[in-house]
Short mmCIF file of C-alpha atoms in Angstrom, two decimals:
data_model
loop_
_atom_site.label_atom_id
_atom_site.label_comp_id
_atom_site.label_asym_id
_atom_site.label_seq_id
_atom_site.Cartn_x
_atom_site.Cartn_y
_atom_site.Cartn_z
CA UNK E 547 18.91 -30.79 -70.45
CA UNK E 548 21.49 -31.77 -67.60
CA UNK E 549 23.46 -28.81 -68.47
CA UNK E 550 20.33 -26.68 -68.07
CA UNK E 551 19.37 -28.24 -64.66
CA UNK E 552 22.97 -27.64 -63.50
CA UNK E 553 22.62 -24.04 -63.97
CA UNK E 554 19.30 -23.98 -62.61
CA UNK E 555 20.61 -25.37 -59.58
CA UNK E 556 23.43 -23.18 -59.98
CA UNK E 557 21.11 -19.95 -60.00
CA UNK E 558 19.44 -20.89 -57.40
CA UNK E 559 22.56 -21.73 -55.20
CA UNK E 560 24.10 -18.10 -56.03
CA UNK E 561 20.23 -16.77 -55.45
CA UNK E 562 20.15 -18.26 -52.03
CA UNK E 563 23.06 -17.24 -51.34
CA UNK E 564 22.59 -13.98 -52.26
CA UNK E 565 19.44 -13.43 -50.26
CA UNK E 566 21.70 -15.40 -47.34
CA UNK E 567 23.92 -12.31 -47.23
CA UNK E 568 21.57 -9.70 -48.08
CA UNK E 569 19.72 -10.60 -44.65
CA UNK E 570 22.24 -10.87 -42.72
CA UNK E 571 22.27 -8.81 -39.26
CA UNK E 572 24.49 -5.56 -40.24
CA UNK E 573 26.55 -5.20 -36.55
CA UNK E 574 27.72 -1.26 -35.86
CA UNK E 575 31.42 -1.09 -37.22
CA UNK E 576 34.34 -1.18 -34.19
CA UNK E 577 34.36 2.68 -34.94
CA UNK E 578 31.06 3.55 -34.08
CA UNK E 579 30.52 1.09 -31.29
CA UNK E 580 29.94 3.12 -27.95
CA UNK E 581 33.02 3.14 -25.60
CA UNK E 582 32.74 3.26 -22.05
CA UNK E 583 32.33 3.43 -19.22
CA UNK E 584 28.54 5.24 -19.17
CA UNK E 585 27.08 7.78 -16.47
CA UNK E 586 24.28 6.27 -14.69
CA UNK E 587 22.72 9.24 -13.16
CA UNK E 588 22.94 10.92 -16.94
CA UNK E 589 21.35 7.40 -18.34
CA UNK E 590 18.09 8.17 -15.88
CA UNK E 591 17.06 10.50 -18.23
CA UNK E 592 17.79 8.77 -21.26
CA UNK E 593 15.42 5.68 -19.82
CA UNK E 594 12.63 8.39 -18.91
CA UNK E 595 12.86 9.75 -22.90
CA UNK E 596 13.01 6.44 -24.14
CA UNK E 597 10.09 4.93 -22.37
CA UNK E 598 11.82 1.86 -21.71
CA UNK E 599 9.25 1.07 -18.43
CA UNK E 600 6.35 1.56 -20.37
CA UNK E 601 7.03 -1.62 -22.31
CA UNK E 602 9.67 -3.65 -20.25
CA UNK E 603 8.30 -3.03 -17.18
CA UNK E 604 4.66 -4.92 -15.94
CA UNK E 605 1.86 -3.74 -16.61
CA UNK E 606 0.45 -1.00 -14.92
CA UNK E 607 3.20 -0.44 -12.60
CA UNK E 608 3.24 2.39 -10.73
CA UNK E 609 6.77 4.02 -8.97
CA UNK E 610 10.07 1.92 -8.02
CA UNK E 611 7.89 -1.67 -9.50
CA UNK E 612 8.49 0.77 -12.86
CA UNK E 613 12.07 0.25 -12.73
CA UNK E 614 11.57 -4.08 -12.80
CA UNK E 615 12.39 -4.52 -16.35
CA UNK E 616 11.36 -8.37 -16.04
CA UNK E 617 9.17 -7.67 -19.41
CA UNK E 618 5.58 -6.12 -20.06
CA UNK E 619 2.56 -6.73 -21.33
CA UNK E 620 2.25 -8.39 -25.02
CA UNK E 621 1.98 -6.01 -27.51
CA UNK E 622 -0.80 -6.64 -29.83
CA UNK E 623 -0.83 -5.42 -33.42
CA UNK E 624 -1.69 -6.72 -36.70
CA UNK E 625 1.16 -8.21 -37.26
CA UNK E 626 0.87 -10.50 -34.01
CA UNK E 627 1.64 -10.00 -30.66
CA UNK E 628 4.68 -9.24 -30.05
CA UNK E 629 6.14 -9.83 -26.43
CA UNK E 630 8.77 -7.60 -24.36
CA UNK E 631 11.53 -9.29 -22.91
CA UNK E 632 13.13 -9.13 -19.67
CA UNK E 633 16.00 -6.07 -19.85
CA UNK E 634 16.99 -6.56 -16.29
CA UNK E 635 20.60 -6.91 -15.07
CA UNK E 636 20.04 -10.41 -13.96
CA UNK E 637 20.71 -14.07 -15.83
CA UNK E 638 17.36 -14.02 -17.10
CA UNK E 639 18.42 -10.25 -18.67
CA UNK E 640 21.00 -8.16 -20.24
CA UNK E 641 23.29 -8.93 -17.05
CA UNK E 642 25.65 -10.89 -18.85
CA UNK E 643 25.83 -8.27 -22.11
CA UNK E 644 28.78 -6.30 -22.91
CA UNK E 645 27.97 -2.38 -23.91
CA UNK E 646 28.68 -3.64 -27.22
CA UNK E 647 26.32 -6.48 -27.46
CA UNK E 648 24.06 -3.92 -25.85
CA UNK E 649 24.41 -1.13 -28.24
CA UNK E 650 24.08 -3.44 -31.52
CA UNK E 651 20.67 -4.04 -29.71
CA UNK E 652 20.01 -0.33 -29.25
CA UNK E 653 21.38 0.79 -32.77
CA UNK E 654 21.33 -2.00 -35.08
CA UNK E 655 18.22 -4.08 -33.66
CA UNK E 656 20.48 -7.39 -33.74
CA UNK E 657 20.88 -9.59 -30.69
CA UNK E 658 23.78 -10.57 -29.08
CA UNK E 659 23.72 -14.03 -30.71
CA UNK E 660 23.20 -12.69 -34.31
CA UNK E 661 19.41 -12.57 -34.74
CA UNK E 662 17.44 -9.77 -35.94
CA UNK E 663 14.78 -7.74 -33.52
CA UNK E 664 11.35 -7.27 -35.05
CA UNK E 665 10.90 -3.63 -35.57
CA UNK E 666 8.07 -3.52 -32.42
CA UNK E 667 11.37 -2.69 -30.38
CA UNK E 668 11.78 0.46 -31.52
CA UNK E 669 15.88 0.48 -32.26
CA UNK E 670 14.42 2.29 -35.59
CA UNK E 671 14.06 5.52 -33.79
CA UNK E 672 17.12 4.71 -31.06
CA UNK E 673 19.61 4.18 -33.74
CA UNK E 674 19.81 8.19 -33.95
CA UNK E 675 21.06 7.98 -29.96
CA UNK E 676 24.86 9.11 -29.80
CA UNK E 677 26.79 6.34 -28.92
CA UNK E 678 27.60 8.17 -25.49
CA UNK E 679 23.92 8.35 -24.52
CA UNK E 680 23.83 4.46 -25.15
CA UNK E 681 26.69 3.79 -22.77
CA UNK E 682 24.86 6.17 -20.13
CA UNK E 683 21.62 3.88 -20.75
CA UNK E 684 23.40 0.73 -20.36
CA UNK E 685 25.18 2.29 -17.16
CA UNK E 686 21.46 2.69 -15.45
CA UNK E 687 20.21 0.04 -16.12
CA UNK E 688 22.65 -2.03 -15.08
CA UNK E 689 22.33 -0.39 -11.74
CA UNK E 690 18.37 -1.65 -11.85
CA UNK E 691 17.19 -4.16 -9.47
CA UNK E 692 17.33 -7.83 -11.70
CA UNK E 693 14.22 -9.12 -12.04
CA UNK E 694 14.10 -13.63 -12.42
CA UNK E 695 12.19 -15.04 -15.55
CA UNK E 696 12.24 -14.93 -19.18
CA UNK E 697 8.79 -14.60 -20.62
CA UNK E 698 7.86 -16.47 -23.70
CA UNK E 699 9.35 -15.33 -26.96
CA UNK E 700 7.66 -13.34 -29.47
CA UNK E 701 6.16 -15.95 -31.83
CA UNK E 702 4.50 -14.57 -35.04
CA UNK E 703 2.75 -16.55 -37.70
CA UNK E 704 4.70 -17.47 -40.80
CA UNK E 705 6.51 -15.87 -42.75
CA UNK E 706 6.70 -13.29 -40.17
CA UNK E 707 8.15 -15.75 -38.07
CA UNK E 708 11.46 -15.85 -40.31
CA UNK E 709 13.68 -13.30 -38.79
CA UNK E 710 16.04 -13.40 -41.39
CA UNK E 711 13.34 -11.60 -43.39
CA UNK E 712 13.66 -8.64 -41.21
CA UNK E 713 17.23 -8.41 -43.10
CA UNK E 714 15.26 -7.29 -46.21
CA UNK E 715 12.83 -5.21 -44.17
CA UNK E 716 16.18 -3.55 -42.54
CA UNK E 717 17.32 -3.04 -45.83
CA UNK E 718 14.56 -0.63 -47.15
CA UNK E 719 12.85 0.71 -44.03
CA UNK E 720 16.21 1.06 -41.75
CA UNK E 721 18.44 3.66 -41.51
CA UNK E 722 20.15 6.63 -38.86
CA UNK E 723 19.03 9.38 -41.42
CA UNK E 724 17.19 12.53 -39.72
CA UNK E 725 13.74 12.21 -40.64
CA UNK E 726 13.69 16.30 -40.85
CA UNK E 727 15.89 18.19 -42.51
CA UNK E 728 16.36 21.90 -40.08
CA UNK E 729 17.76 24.70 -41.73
CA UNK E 730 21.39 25.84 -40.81
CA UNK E 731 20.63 28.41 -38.30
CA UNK E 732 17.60 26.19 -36.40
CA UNK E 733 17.82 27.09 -32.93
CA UNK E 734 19.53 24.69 -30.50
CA UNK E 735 16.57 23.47 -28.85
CA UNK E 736 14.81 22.49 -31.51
CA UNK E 737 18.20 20.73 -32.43
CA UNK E 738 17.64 19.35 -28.75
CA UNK E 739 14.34 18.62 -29.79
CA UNK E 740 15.01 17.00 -33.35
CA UNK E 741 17.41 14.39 -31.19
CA UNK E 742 15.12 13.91 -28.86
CA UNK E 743 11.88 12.85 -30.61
CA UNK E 744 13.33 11.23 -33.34
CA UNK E 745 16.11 9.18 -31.59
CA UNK E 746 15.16 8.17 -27.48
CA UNK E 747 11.62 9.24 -27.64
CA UNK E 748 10.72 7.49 -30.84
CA UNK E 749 7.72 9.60 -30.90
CA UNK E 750 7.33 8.81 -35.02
CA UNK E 751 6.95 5.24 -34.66
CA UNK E 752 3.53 5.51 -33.36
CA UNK E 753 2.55 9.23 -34.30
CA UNK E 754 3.57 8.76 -37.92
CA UNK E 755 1.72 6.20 -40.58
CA UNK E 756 3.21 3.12 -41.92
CA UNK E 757 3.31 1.82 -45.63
CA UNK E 758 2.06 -2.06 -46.25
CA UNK E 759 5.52 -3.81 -44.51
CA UNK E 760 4.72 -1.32 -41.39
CA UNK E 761 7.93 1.07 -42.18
CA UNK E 762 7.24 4.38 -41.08
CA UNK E 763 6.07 6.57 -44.17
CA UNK E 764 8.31 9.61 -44.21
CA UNK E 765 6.14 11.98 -45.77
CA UNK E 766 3.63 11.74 -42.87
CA UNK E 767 6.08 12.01 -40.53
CA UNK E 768 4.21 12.83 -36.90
CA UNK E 769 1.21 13.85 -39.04
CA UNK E 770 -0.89 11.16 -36.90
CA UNK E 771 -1.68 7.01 -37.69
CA UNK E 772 -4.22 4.43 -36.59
CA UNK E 773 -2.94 3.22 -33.49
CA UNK E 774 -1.37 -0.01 -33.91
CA UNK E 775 -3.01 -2.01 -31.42
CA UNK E 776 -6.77 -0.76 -33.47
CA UNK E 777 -7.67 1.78 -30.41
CA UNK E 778 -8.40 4.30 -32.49
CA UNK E 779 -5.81 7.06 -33.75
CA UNK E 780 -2.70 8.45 -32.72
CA UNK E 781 -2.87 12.54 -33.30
CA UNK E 782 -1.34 14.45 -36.20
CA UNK E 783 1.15 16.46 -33.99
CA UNK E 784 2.40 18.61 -36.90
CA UNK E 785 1.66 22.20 -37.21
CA UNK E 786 -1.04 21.33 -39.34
CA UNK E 787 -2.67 19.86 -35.95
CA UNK E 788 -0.75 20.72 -33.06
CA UNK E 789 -1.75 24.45 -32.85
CA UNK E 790 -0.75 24.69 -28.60
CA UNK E 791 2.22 27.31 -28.36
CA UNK E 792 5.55 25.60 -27.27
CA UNK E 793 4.56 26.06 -23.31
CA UNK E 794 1.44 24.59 -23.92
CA UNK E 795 2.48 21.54 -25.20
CA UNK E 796 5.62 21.57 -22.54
CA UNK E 797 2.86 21.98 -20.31
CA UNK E 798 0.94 19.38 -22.06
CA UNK E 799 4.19 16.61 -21.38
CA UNK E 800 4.49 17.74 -18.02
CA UNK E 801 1.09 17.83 -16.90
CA UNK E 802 -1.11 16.01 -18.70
CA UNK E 803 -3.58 18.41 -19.39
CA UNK E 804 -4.58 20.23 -22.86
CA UNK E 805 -4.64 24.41 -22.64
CA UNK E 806 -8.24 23.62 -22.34
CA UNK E 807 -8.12 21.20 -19.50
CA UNK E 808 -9.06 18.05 -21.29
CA UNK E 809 -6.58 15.38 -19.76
CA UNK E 810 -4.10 13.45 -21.52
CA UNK E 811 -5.61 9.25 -21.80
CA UNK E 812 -4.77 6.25 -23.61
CA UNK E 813 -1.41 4.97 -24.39
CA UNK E 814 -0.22 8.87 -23.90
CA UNK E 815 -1.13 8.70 -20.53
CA UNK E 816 2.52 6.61 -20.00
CA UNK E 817 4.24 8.66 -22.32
CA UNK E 818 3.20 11.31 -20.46
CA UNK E 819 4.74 9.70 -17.34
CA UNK E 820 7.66 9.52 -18.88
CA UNK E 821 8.26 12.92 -20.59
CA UNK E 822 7.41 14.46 -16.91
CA UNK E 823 10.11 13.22 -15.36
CA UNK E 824 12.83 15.18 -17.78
CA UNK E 825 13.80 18.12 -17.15
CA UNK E 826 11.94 21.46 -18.23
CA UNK E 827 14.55 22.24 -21.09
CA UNK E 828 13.78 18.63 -22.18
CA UNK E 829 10.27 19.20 -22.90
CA UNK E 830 10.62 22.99 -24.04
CA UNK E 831 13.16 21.05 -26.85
CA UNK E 832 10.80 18.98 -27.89
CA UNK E 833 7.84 21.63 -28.11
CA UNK E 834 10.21 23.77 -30.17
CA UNK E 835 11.11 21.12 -32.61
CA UNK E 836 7.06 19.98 -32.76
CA UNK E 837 6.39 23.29 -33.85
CA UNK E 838 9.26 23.24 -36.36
CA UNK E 839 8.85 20.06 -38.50
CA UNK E 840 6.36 20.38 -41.66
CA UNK E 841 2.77 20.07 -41.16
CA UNK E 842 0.91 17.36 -42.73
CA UNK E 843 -2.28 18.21 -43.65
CA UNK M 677 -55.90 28.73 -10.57
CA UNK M 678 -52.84 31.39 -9.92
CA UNK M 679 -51.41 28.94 -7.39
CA UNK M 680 -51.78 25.91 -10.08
CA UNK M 681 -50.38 27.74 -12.74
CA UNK M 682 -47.44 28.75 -10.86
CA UNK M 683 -46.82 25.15 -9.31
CA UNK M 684 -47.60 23.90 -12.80
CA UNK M 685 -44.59 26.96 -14.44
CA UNK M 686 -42.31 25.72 -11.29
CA UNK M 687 -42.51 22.40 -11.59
CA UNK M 688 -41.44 23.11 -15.14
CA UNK M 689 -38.51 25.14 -14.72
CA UNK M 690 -37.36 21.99 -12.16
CA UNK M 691 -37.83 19.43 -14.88
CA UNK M 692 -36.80 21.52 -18.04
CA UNK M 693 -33.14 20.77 -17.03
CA UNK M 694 -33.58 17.19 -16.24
CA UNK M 695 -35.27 16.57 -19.47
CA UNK M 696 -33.04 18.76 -21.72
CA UNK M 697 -30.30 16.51 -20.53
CA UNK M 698 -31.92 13.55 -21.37
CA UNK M 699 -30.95 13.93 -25.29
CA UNK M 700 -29.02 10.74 -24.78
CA UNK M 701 -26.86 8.86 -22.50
CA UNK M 702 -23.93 10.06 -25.00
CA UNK M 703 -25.11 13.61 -25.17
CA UNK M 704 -25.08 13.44 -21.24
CA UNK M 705 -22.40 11.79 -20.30
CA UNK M 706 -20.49 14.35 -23.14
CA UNK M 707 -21.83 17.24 -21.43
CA UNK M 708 -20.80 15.94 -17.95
CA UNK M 709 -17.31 15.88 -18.84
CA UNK M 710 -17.57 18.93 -20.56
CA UNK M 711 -18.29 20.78 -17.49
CA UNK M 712 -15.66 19.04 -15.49
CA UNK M 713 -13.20 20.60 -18.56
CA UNK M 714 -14.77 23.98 -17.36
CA UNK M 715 -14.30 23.28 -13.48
CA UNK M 716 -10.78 22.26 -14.38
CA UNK M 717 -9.71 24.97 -16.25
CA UNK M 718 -11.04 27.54 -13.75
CA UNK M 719 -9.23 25.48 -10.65
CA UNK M 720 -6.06 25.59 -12.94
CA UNK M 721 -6.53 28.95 -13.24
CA UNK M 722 -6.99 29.35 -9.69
CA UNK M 723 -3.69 27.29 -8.72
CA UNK M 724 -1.47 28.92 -11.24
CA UNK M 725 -2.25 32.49 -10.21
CA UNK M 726 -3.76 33.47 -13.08
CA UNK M 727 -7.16 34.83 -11.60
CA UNK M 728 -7.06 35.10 -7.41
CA UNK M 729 -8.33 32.36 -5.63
CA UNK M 730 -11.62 32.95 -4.30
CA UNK M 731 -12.62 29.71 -1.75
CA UNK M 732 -16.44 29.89 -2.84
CA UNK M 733 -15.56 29.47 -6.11
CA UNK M 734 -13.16 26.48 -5.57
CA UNK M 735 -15.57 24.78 -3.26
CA UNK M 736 -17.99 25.02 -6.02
CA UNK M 737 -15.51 23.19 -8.08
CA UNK M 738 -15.36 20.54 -5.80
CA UNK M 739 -18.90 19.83 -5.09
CA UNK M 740 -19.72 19.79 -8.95
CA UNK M 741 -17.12 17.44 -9.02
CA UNK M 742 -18.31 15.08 -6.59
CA UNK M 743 -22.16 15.50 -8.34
CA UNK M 744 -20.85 14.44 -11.67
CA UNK M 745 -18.93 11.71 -10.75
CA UNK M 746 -22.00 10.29 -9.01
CA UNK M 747 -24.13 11.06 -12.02
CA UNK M 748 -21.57 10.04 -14.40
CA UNK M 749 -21.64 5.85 -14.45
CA UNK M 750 -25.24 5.82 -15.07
CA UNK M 751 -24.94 7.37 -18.73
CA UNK M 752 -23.55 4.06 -20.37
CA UNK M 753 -26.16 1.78 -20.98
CA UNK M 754 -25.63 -1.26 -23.29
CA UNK M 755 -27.51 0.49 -26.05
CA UNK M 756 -24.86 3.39 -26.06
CA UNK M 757 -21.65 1.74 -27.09
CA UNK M 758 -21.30 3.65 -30.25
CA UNK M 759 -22.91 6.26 -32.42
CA UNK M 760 -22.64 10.41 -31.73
CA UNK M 761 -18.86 10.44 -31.83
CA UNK M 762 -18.59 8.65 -28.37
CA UNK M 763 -14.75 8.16 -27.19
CA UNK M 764 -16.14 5.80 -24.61
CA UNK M 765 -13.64 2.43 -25.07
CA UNK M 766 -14.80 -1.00 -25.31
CA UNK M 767 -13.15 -1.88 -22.09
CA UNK M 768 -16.42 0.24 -20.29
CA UNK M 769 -18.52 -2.70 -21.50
CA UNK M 770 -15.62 -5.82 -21.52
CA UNK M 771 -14.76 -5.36 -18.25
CA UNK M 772 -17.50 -3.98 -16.22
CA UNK M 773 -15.46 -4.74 -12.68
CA UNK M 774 -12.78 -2.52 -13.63
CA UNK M 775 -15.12 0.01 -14.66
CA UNK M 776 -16.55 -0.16 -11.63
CA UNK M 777 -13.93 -0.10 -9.52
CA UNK M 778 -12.54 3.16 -11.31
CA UNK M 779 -15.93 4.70 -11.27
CA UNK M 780 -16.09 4.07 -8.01
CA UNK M 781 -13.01 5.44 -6.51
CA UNK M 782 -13.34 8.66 -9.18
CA UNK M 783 -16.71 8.80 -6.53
CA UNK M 784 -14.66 8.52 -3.67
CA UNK M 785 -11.94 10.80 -3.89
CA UNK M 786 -14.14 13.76 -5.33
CA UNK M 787 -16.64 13.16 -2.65
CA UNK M 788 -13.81 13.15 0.02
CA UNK M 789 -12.35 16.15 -1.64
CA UNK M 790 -15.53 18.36 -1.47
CA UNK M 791 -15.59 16.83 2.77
CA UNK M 792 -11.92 18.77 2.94
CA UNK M 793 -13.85 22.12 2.30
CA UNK M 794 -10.42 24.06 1.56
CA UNK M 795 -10.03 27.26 2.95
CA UNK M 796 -6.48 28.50 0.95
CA UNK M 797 -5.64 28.00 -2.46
CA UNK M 798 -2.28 25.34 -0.87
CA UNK M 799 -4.95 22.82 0.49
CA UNK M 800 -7.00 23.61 -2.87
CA UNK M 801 -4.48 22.20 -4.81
CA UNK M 802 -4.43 18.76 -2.25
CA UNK M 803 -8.10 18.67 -2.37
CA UNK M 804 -8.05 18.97 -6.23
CA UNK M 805 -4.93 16.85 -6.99
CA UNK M 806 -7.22 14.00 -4.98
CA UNK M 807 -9.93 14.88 -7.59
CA UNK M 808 -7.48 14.87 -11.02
CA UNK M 809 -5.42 11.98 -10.55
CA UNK M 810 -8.39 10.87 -11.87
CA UNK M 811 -8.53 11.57 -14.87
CA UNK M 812 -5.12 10.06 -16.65
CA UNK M 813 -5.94 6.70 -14.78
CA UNK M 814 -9.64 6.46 -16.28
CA UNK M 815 -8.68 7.91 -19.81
CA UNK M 816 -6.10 5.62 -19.92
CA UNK M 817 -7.84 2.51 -20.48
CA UNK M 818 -11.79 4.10 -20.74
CA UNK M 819 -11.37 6.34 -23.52
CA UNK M 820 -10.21 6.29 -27.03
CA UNK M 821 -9.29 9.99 -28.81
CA UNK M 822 -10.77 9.93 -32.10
CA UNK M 823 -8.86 12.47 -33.42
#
């Protein structure tokens, strides 16, 4: 009986254990970490395809109060709310992070004191980013005014509230794999394009469905989801759908308005922001490569 | 009697439209936008070059601009918060200042567009660029795509 409780105990030791290391944050290896130093003026365009205003920056600001990075407005999805944090170059930011610490954030979703991100900061999609473009990002927005404060941290409801659990989550839903597969001789912009909206612009995380643990189902990739915050649904932007030519829906991202004149709205409407302020080849990529991946009917 | 009848047939012809549009505040307020999509296109059109720009035409624009958005808050009554397809958000209802406010400057800048009464397709596109910055700003948190 004794014996048996010993190796109970024992099981459960190596068990927690086990699950201990299995969680743990996963940092990039010293080989793959981005070396410096960055370009600032070529991170501008990495922050415009990466959207990083539209949730670090407050709400509804409009022109230089875009690039205060103090942290946004909660975002609200059935998992709980989660709640942007300040990314400015001040105390209260990333000002005292090294690129590395930075980078892990970007690529590996773990902070710089070991803790996992939830998934709502999309380093899911950015973990594609060359480790180049990360040091570019870090240069800009390090050159950002700092903004004071630290809003309240994201505080889910149990269990979601154990971030070690998003070790497991990591484990099946995370990895830097393209989510298409192009054929050897696909053009280079929609190679451009490929990098583009499935690294920076994260366009899959909300454009694509998500299985029961909210990992992005790779079947459906882009082929349109609920939105997350219950506003009703994201568009299937797979050929299946998206039947604009490639300048329509470059016009489309730089505009804002459909070939037939009917505006962009909703959460697009920053997205759109955003994608206007790359440059034209930028958005021509990104057509090309939307009109490239496989429908999903 | 040929004097009745024909006030009678006119009097018709000035109410038919009125009353056609009254299939619903959702039907309306669809068909409102709807022509605004058409107005659009055509100034688009216009400003890209793709068909000449003709000043009577573009005025047009801008006056049945400046009619709809008058017209246009008074197609959401409470009663009309769902049903036919409507993409009209919650928000028009949960926060009626808001609504108002954006209502109310969409009213504004169309109406002071239309006053600008642009000669040349250059102050055509100011006039019009008044009236579409609009449109993101109010679909952004009034309207929810279905599809």
């Amino acid at each position: 009986m004794r014996k048996r409780l010993a190796g109970l105990t024992g099981l459960a030791t190596l068990g927690a254990v086990a699950g201990w290391l299995v969680t743990a944050p996963q940092r990039l290896d010293a080989s793959q970490v981005a070396q410096g130093p960055g370009n600032a003026a070529a991170g501008a365009r990495l922050f415009h395809a990466g959207g990083c205003a539209s949730c670090h920056a407050a709400k509804g600001a409009k022109g230089d109060d875009r690039l205060k990075l103090g942290g946004g407005a909660v975002l609200a999805t059935k998992f709980g709310a989660f709640q942007p944090p300040n990314i400015s170059p001040g105390p209260d930011g990333i000002g005292g992070w090294t690129l590395a610490q930075f980078d892990n954030a970007m690529r590996r979703g773990v902070s710089p004191d070991g803790r996992h991100y939830y998934p709502a900061f999309p380093y899911t999609s950015y973990a594609r980013m060359t480790g180049q473009d990360v040091a570019d990002l870090f240069a800009y927005l390090k050159s950002l005014p700092p903004v004071a404060g630290k809003p309240p941290e994201t505080a889910l409801a149990f269990p979601l509230n154990i971030r070690r659990g998003i070790g497991l989550w990591k484990r099946i839903h995370f990895d830097d794999l393209p989510m298409v597969t192009l054929p050897p001789d696909a053009p280079a912009a929609v190679r451009a394009g490929q990098y583009l909206v499935e690294g920076p612009g994260h366009c899959g995380e909300c454009h694509t469905p998500r299985g029961p643990l909210g990992g992005v189902f790779r079947a459906g990739w882009l082929g349109g989801a609920p939105d997350a915050e219950g506003k009703g649904r994201v568009p299937n932007i797979t050929p299946a759908k998206l039947t604009w030519s490639e300048a329509e829906i470059a016009e489309y991202l730089k505009t804002g308005f459909t070939p037939d004149y009917d505006s962009v709205g909703g959460t697009m409407v920053e997205v759109q922001a955003n994608m206007a302020a790359l440059p034209d080849e930028d958005r021509a990529a990104i057509a090309a490569y939307l009109k490239a991946v496989p429908a999903v009917k | 009697m040929m004097r009745a009848v024909l006030a009678a047939v006119l009097a018709t012809a000035v109410i038919l439209p009125a009353t056609m549009a009254t299939a619903g505040p959702i039907e309306d307020r669809k068909a409102i936008m709807k022509g605004n999509g058409r107005d659009t296109k055509l100034a688009g059109d216009m400003l890209k070059g793709a068909v000449p720009f003709d000043a009577a035409a573009a005025n047009k624009i801008l006056a049945n601009y400046a009619a709809a958005a008058k017209a246009f808050p008074a197609h959401f009554p409470a009663n009309s918060k769902t049903g036919g397809e409507t993409e009209a958000a919650p928000a028009i209802w949960d926060k009626p200042a808001d609504w108002k406010a954006a209502t109310a400057k969409f009213q504004a800048d169309t109406a002071a567009a239309a006053a600008m009464k642009p000669a040349d397709a250059a102050s055509f596109a100011k006039a019009f660029g008044m009236v579409t910055a609009n449109c993101k700003s109010c679909h952004e948190a009034f309207r929810i795509k279905k599809g």
